[in-house]
Amino acid sequence: MLQTAQKRDVFQAVADPTRREILKLLAEKELPISEISAHFPMSRTAVAKHLQVLAEAELVRGRKKGREKIYWLHPEPLTELREFYELFWSNKLSKHKYVLESDPDNEY
Amino acid sequence: MLQTAQKRDVFQAVADPTRREILKLLAEKELPISEISAHFPMSRTAVAKHLQVLAEAELVRGRKKGREKIYWLHPEPLTELREFYELFWSNKLSKHKYVLESDPDNEY
DNA sequence: ATCATATAAAACCATTTGGTTTCACTTTCT
DNA sequence: AGAAAGTGAAACCAAATGGTTTTATATGAT
């Protein structure tokens, strides 16, 4: 395993709120682990593990720069979220058949 | 707790592949638990638990009909997926700044 | 050379997750 | 009434998850 180890499901990678926040952070700019972990109440090690998970899902990439490891966002796999969403809510071909037929707001 | 118990995170609900399949099934039409579980290799009880999770996330709703419990899709919470996706890939205001600045295909 | 910084890797731990099996309950069918 | 069908709820279990702490390693600064 040269680099990112084995694939990881995008939906599962994104299931954790901390990991979603990390992605938002990296959307602004690339950051070293220490700076990322400064935004969270947990240990740096814990954040590093979250970054590994995100890397396995190809949602981030990292490079070594001196003694730092810099991570940056690689948002492409998020299109899977969009594709899933559109199975139910596509606006292209008007709405999905289920959505069309569903009554607006029957709360039970 | 009268009904759907406590809220459940949509991202987490959708993290499991079985649950995603269930949602696709229910997009076609509402179904009783037994019919849903017929599509999966696991026990009916396991599928019932997945349905409970989906219900806690408000992604499905259920009603009793005779001795059956019928579940149907309630896709509204999936908009959270879309909103998250669009933080990174919005096409409305052209692309997100990160996406704009990122070089196309630097593979490490 | 030495020391601080930044990370990596490993061991460990509690809780959650995704599954099972078993038992009880209600509804439908004969 | 009695049996079958469909579900609900509980107990149980192995594995995964999200944390921790500890130890080691490499880099940068003095």
Short mmCIF file of C-alpha atoms in Angstrom, two decimals, chain A residues 16-95:
data_model
loop_
_atom_site.label_atom_id
_atom_site.label_comp_id
_atom_site.label_asym_id
_atom_site.label_seq_id
_atom_site.Cartn_x
_atom_site.Cartn_y
_atom_site.Cartn_z
CA ASP A 16 -19.00 12.00 11.77
CA PRO A 17 -19.65 15.67 12.62
CA THR A 18 -16.01 16.33 13.46
CA ARG A 19 -14.97 15.10 10.05
CA ARG A 20 -17.55 17.32 8.38
CA GLU A 21 -16.14 20.29 10.25
CA ILE A 22 -12.63 19.38 9.18
CA LEU A 23 -13.76 19.40 5.57
CA LYS A 24 -15.27 22.85 6.02
CA LEU A 25 -12.02 24.08 7.50
CA LEU A 26 -10.01 22.70 4.62
CA ALA A 27 -12.41 24.32 2.17
CA GLU A 28 -10.95 27.63 3.25
CA LYS A 29 -7.33 26.66 2.85
CA GLU A 30 -4.91 23.81 3.32
CA LEU A 31 -3.69 23.30 6.85
CA PRO A 32 -1.25 21.24 8.90
CA ILE A 33 -2.64 18.77 11.41
CA SER A 34 -1.72 20.88 14.42
CA GLU A 35 -3.68 23.85 13.17
CA ILE A 36 -6.67 21.72 12.35
CA SER A 37 -6.67 20.09 15.74
CA ALA A 38 -6.58 23.50 17.39
CA HIS A 39 -10.21 23.89 16.30
CA PHE A 40 -11.43 20.87 18.23
CA PRO A 41 -11.73 19.91 21.88
CA MET A 42 -10.16 16.51 21.36
CA SER A 43 -6.51 15.48 21.16
CA ARG A 44 -4.34 16.05 18.13
CA THR A 45 -4.04 12.30 17.75
CA ALA A 46 -7.79 11.96 17.48
CA VAL A 47 -7.92 14.61 14.78
CA ALA A 48 -5.07 12.90 12.94
CA LYS A 49 -7.13 9.71 12.89
CA HIS A 50 -10.10 11.55 11.48
CA LEU A 51 -7.84 12.89 8.76
CA GLN A 52 -6.73 9.38 7.97
CA VAL A 53 -10.32 8.31 7.55
CA LEU A 54 -10.99 11.27 5.27
CA ALA A 55 -7.88 10.41 3.28
CA GLU A 56 -9.04 6.80 2.88
CA ALA A 57 -12.24 8.17 1.42
CA GLU A 58 -10.17 10.38 -0.87
CA LEU A 59 -11.83 13.45 0.55
CA VAL A 60 -8.53 14.99 1.56
CA ARG A 61 -4.94 14.61 0.51
CA GLY A 62 -1.79 15.28 2.44
CA ARG A 63 1.84 16.04 1.83
CA LYS A 64 4.81 16.30 4.12
CA LYS A 65 6.33 19.77 4.39
CA GLY A 66 9.27 19.79 6.74
CA ARG A 67 8.02 18.31 9.98
CA GLU A 68 4.45 19.24 9.19
CA LYS A 69 1.87 17.30 7.31
CA ILE A 70 -0.33 19.55 5.25
CA TYR A 71 -3.81 18.42 4.31
CA TRP A 72 -5.99 19.89 1.64
CA LEU A 73 -9.51 19.25 0.42
CA HIS A 74 -10.26 16.90 -2.44
CA PRO A 75 -14.03 17.30 -2.75
CA GLU A 76 -14.65 15.18 -5.84
CA PRO A 77 -16.01 12.11 -4.00
CA LEU A 78 -18.74 14.30 -2.54
CA THR A 79 -20.51 14.00 -5.85
CA GLU A 80 -21.67 10.64 -4.54
CA LEU A 81 -23.73 12.52 -1.98
CA ARG A 82 -25.25 14.60 -4.72
CA GLU A 83 -26.05 11.59 -6.85
CA PHE A 84 -27.73 9.90 -3.93
CA TYR A 85 -29.69 13.01 -3.09
CA GLU A 86 -30.87 13.31 -6.66
CA LEU A 87 -32.30 9.82 -6.66
CA PHE A 88 -35.00 11.29 -4.49
CA TRP A 89 -35.01 14.99 -5.15
CA SER A 90 -33.89 15.48 -8.69
CA ASN A 91 -35.14 18.73 -10.14
CA LYS A 92 -33.88 18.00 -13.59
CA LEU A 93 -36.79 15.84 -14.69
CA SER A 94 -39.15 17.65 -12.41
CA LYS A 95 -39.36 15.80 -9.14
#
